[in-house]
PDB file of C-alpha atoms in Angstrom:
ATOM      1  CA  THR A   1      23.240  -9.012   5.957  1.00 45.00           C
ATOM      2  CA  LEU A   2      21.374  -8.948   2.656  1.00 52.00           C
ATOM      3  CA  PHE A   3      23.219  -9.001  -0.651  1.00 50.00           C
ATOM      4  CA  ARG A   4      22.571  -6.061  -2.952  1.00 53.00           C
ATOM      5  CA  SER A   5      23.175  -7.879  -6.233  1.00 55.00           C
ATOM      6  CA  ALA A   6      20.808 -10.189  -8.080  1.00 55.00           C
ATOM      7  CA  LEU A   7      20.566 -13.730  -6.776  1.00 61.00           C
ATOM      8  CA  SER A   8      20.540 -16.915  -8.766  1.00 67.00           C
ATOM      9  CA  VAL A   9      16.910 -17.941  -8.342  1.00 73.00           C
ATOM     10  CA  ASP A  10      15.257 -21.189  -9.386  1.00 80.00           C
ATOM     11  CA  GLU A  11      12.652 -20.713 -12.157  1.00 82.00           C
ATOM     12  CA  SER A  12       9.939 -22.081  -9.865  1.00 86.00           C
ATOM     13  CA  VAL A  13      10.303 -19.175  -7.416  1.00 91.00           C
ATOM     14  CA  ARG A  14       7.408 -16.731  -7.540  1.00 95.00           C
ATOM     15  CA  VAL A  15       6.709 -14.606  -4.501  1.00 97.00           C
ATOM     16  CA  VAL A  16       3.264 -13.094  -4.060  1.00 98.00           C
ATOM     17  CA  ILE A  17       3.023 -10.216  -1.607  1.00 98.00           C
ATOM     18  CA  VAL A  18      -0.485  -9.391  -0.411  1.00 98.00           C
ATOM     19  CA  GLY A  19      -0.660  -5.842   0.909  1.00 96.00           C
ATOM     20  CA  GLY A  20       1.042  -2.703  -0.316  1.00 94.00           C
ATOM     21  CA  GLY A  21       1.599  -0.821   2.918  1.00 92.00           C
ATOM     22  CA  PHE A  22       4.960  -0.179   4.518  1.00 93.00           C
ATOM     23  CA  GLY A  23       5.728  -3.891   5.055  1.00 95.00           C
ATOM     24  CA  GLY A  24       4.585  -5.085   1.641  1.00 97.00           C
ATOM     25  CA  THR A  25       6.361  -2.357  -0.300  1.00 96.00           C
ATOM     26  CA  ALA A  26       9.555  -2.864   1.722  1.00 96.00           C
ATOM     27  CA  ALA A  27       9.485  -6.570   0.833  1.00 97.00           C
ATOM     28  CA  ALA A  28       8.755  -5.762  -2.817  1.00 97.00           C
ATOM     29  CA  ARG A  29      11.609  -3.242  -3.033  1.00 96.00           C
ATOM     30  CA  GLN A  30      14.024  -5.765  -1.509  1.00 96.00           C
ATOM     31  CA  LEU A  31      12.939  -8.555  -3.858  1.00 96.00           C
ATOM     32  CA  LYS A  32      13.148  -6.186  -6.838  1.00 94.00           C
ATOM     33  CA  SER A  33      16.696  -5.162  -5.893  1.00 92.00           C
ATOM     34  CA  LEU A  34      17.702  -8.824  -5.617  1.00 91.00           C
ATOM     35  CA  GLY A  35      16.091  -9.829  -8.907  1.00 91.00           C
ATOM     36  CA  VAL A  36      13.634 -12.226  -7.254  1.00 94.00           C
ATOM     37  CA  PRO A  37      10.359 -12.643  -9.212  1.00 95.00           C
ATOM     38  CA  PHE A  38       7.421 -11.234  -7.253  1.00 97.00           C
ATOM     39  CA  LEU A  39       3.951  -9.833  -7.620  1.00 98.00           C
ATOM     40  CA  LEU A  40       2.606  -7.209  -5.223  1.00 98.00           C
ATOM     41  CA  VAL A  41      -1.180  -7.341  -4.853  1.00 98.00           C
ATOM     42  CA  ASP A  42      -3.217  -4.585  -3.246  1.00 96.00           C
ATOM     43  CA  VAL A  43      -6.846  -3.518  -3.438  1.00 94.00           C
ATOM     44  CA  ARG A  44      -5.731   0.077  -3.995  1.00 93.00           C
ATOM     45  CA  ASP A  45      -3.761   1.455  -6.929  1.00 92.00           C
ATOM     46  CA  ALA A  46      -1.406   3.597  -4.833  1.00 93.00           C
ATOM     47  CA  PHE A  47       0.602   3.518  -1.635  1.00 91.00           C
ATOM     48  CA  HIS A  48      -0.708   6.028   0.896  1.00 89.00           C
ATOM     49  CA  HIS A  49       1.995   7.462   3.134  1.00 88.00           C
ATOM     50  CA  ASN A  50      -0.104   7.689   6.294  1.00 83.00           C
ATOM     51  CA  VAL A  51       2.595   9.446   8.344  1.00 83.00           C
ATOM     52  CA  ALA A  52       2.716  12.260   5.786  1.00 85.00           C
ATOM     53  CA  ALA A  53      -1.087  12.275   5.785  1.00 83.00           C
ATOM     54  CA  LEU A  54      -1.063  14.139   9.088  1.00 84.00           C
ATOM     55  CA  ARG A  55       0.737  17.020   7.380  1.00 88.00           C
ATOM     56  CA  ALA A  56      -1.761  16.782   4.523  1.00 88.00           C
ATOM     57  CA  SER A  57      -4.464  17.493   7.092  1.00 87.00           C
ATOM     58  CA  VAL A  58      -3.155  20.994   7.704  1.00 88.00           C
ATOM     59  CA  GLU A  59      -1.276  22.040   4.539  1.00 89.00           C
ATOM     60  CA  THR A  60      -3.099  22.871   1.323  1.00 92.00           C
ATOM     61  CA  GLY A  61      -1.868  20.880  -1.659  1.00 91.00           C
ATOM     62  CA  PHE A  62       0.222  18.390   0.342  1.00 92.00           C
ATOM     63  CA  ALA A  63      -2.207  15.456   0.109  1.00 91.00           C
ATOM     64  CA  GLN A  64      -1.269  14.635  -3.483  1.00 91.00           C
ATOM     65  CA  LYS A  65       2.300  13.960  -2.302  1.00 92.00           C
ATOM     66  CA  THR A  66       1.082  11.229   0.060  1.00 90.00           C
ATOM     67  CA  PHE A  67      -0.059   8.911  -2.771  1.00 92.00           C
ATOM     68  CA  ILE A  68       2.516   6.945  -4.774  1.00 93.00           C
ATOM     69  CA  PRO A  69       1.096   4.784  -7.588  1.00 94.00           C
ATOM     70  CA  TYR A  70       2.254   1.163  -7.302  1.00 95.00           C
ATOM     71  CA  ALA A  71       2.523   0.742 -11.079  1.00 94.00           C
ATOM     72  CA  ALA A  72       5.051   3.591 -11.271  1.00 93.00           C
ATOM     73  CA  THR A  73       7.304   1.844  -8.747  1.00 92.00           C
ATOM     74  CA  PHE A  74       6.755  -1.828  -9.532  1.00 96.00           C
ATOM     75  CA  GLN A  75       5.503  -1.783 -13.165  1.00 94.00           C
ATOM     76  CA  ASP A  76       4.363  -5.294 -14.176  1.00 96.00           C
ATOM     77  CA  ASN A  77       5.113  -6.606 -10.689  1.00 97.00           C
ATOM     78  CA  PHE A  78       1.936  -4.954  -9.372  1.00 98.00           C
ATOM     79  CA  LYS A  79      -1.622  -6.225  -9.645  1.00 97.00           C
ATOM     80  CA  GLN A  80      -4.612  -4.371  -8.283  1.00 96.00           C
ATOM     81  CA  GLY A  81      -7.065  -6.815  -6.774  1.00 96.00           C
ATOM     82  CA  LYS A  82      -8.931  -7.865  -3.685  1.00 95.00           C
ATOM     83  CA  LEU A  83      -7.839 -11.052  -1.941  1.00 96.00           C
ATOM     84  CA  VAL A  84     -10.746 -13.384  -1.238  1.00 97.00           C
ATOM     85  CA  GLY A  85      -8.888 -16.567  -0.390  1.00 97.00           C
ATOM     86  CA  ILE A  86      -5.680 -18.529  -0.223  1.00 97.00           C
ATOM     87  CA  ASP A  87      -5.444 -22.127  -1.422  1.00 97.00           C
ATOM     88  CA  LEU A  88      -2.379 -23.508   0.370  1.00 95.00           C
ATOM     89  CA  GLU A  89      -2.624 -26.936  -1.277  1.00 96.00           C
ATOM     90  CA  LYS A  90      -2.553 -25.468  -4.795  1.00 97.00           C
ATOM     91  CA  GLN A  91      -0.310 -22.574  -3.649  1.00 97.00           C
ATOM     92  CA  GLN A  92      -2.596 -19.950  -5.135  1.00 97.00           C
ATOM     93  CA  VAL A  93      -3.917 -16.600  -4.030  1.00 97.00           C
ATOM     94  CA  LEU A  94      -7.549 -16.135  -5.051  1.00 97.00           C
ATOM     95  CA  LEU A  95      -8.750 -12.702  -6.112  1.00 97.00           C
ATOM     96  CA  GLU A  96     -12.250 -11.298  -6.379  1.00 96.00           C
ATOM     97  CA  GLY A  97     -13.476 -12.078  -9.873  1.00 96.00           C
ATOM     98  CA  GLY A  98     -11.969 -15.573  -9.835  1.00 96.00           C
ATOM     99  CA  GLU A  99      -8.364 -14.860 -10.802  1.00 97.00           C
ATOM    100  CA  GLU A 100      -5.850 -17.301  -9.322  1.00 97.00           C
ATOM    101  CA  LEU A 101      -2.239 -16.234  -8.740  1.00 97.00           C
ATOM    102  CA  PRO A 102       0.274 -19.049  -8.218  1.00 97.00           C
ATOM    103  CA  PHE A 103       3.060 -18.642  -5.674  1.00 97.00           C
ATOM    104  CA  SER A 104       6.027 -20.546  -4.339  1.00 96.00           C
ATOM    105  CA  HIS A 105       6.351 -18.126  -1.427  1.00 96.00           C
ATOM    106  CA  LEU A 106       3.646 -15.940   0.085  1.00 97.00           C
ATOM    107  CA  ILE A 107       4.062 -12.777   2.134  1.00 98.00           C
ATOM    108  CA  LEU A 108       0.962 -11.493   3.925  1.00 97.00           C
ATOM    109  CA  ALA A 109       1.428  -7.831   4.777  1.00 96.00           C
ATOM    110  CA  THR A 110      -2.133  -6.615   5.009  1.00 91.00           C
ATOM    111  CA  GLY A 111      -1.284  -3.795   7.407  1.00 85.00           C
ATOM    112  CA  SER A 112      -3.428  -2.061   9.956  1.00 83.00           C
ATOM    113  CA  ASP A 113      -6.224   0.436  10.117  1.00 81.00           C
ATOM    114  CA  GLY A 114      -6.979   3.435  12.203  1.00 81.00           C
ATOM    115  CA  PRO A 115      -8.914   6.682  12.181  1.00 79.00           C
ATOM    116  CA  PHE A 116      -8.813   9.315   9.454  1.00 81.00           C
ATOM    117  CA  PRO A 117      -6.750  11.446   8.816  1.00 81.00           C
ATOM    118  CA  GLY A 118      -3.827   9.234   9.856  1.00 78.00           C
ATOM    119  CA  LYS A 119      -5.224   6.264   7.943  1.00 81.00           C
ATOM    120  CA  LEU A 120      -7.446   6.243   4.893  1.00 81.00           C
ATOM    121  CA  ASN A 121      -9.440   3.041   5.231  1.00 79.00           C
ATOM    122  CA  GLN A 122     -12.110   3.765   2.655  1.00 81.00           C
ATOM    123  CA  LEU A 123     -11.658   2.538  -0.900  1.00 84.00           C
ATOM    124  CA  MET A 124     -11.832   5.532  -3.215  1.00 85.00           C
ATOM    125  CA  SER A 125     -10.000   7.165  -6.071  1.00 87.00           C
ATOM    126  CA  ILE A 126      -6.858   9.141  -5.365  1.00 89.00           C
ATOM    127  CA  ALA A 127      -8.672  12.304  -6.478  1.00 90.00           C
ATOM    128  CA  SER A 128     -11.494  11.686  -3.981  1.00 90.00           C
ATOM    129  CA  ALA A 129      -9.029  10.960  -1.190  1.00 89.00           C
ATOM    130  CA  ILE A 130      -7.067  14.132  -1.930  1.00 90.00           C
ATOM    131  CA  GLN A 131     -10.324  16.091  -1.834  1.00 92.00           C
ATOM    132  CA  MET A 132     -11.120  14.648   1.616  1.00 91.00           C
ATOM    133  CA  TYR A 133      -7.795  15.979   2.897  1.00 90.00           C
ATOM    134  CA  GLU A 134      -8.270  19.348   1.195  1.00 93.00           C
ATOM    135  CA  ASP A 135     -11.723  19.638   2.803  1.00 93.00           C
ATOM    136  CA  LEU A 136     -10.165  18.876   6.187  1.00 91.00           C
ATOM    137  CA  VAL A 137      -7.490  21.541   5.642  1.00 91.00           C
ATOM    138  CA  LYS A 138     -10.253  24.099   5.040  1.00 93.00           C
ATOM    139  CA  GLU A 139     -11.980  23.058   8.274  1.00 90.00           C
ATOM    140  CA  VAL A 140      -8.726  23.314  10.245  1.00 90.00           C
ATOM    141  CA  GLN A 141      -7.986  26.731   8.734  1.00 90.00           C
ATOM    142  CA  LYS A 142     -11.434  28.013   9.757  1.00 91.00           C
ATOM    143  CA  ALA A 143     -11.026  26.822  13.353  1.00 89.00           C
ATOM    144  CA  LYS A 144     -10.100  29.273  16.103  1.00 89.00           C
ATOM    145  CA  HIS A 145      -8.568  26.475  18.186  1.00 86.00           C
ATOM    146  CA  VAL A 146      -7.291  22.982  17.464  1.00 80.00           C
ATOM    147  CA  VAL A 147      -6.942  20.337  20.145  1.00 80.00           C
ATOM    148  CA  ALA A 148      -4.574  17.429  19.581  1.00 74.00           C
ATOM    149  CA  ARG A 149      -5.362  14.301  21.565  1.00 73.00           C
ATOM    150  CA  SER A 150      -3.538  11.014  21.845  1.00 69.00           C
ATOM    151  CA  GLU A 151      -4.863   7.711  23.132  1.00 70.00           C
ATOM    152  CA  GLU A 152      -2.415   5.180  24.479  1.00 64.00           C
TER     153      GLU A 152
END
């Protein structure tokens, strides 16, 4: 059972979470609620709710609800950046551009990928991503028939 109040944490504790998908944001929310210092790092600036993205594929205007900006949720505990390396000896995460982020604990939650529209694997602005979904909605609305297929 996890405690819901802030913990007494040593000053040397600094958790870096790489990946802002479901796993990374769950870890970040838990650490935030416990008062544990952390930094969430993701190459994107917003969480994309890929389960809701399926609805965004068929409902006009829904796509914008599937993007939640990290900075709004985690404020200064979020850093947009692309991981290019991990130095375990120095306990640093290395970002593109040369920035080094020290950590005492590291959580790698880089997620998974899959086909659009369930996953949005391309790096693009939120506005461009929303437009991709809106374009798909128009295509679905024009179709006489839609076939849903699942691969297992």
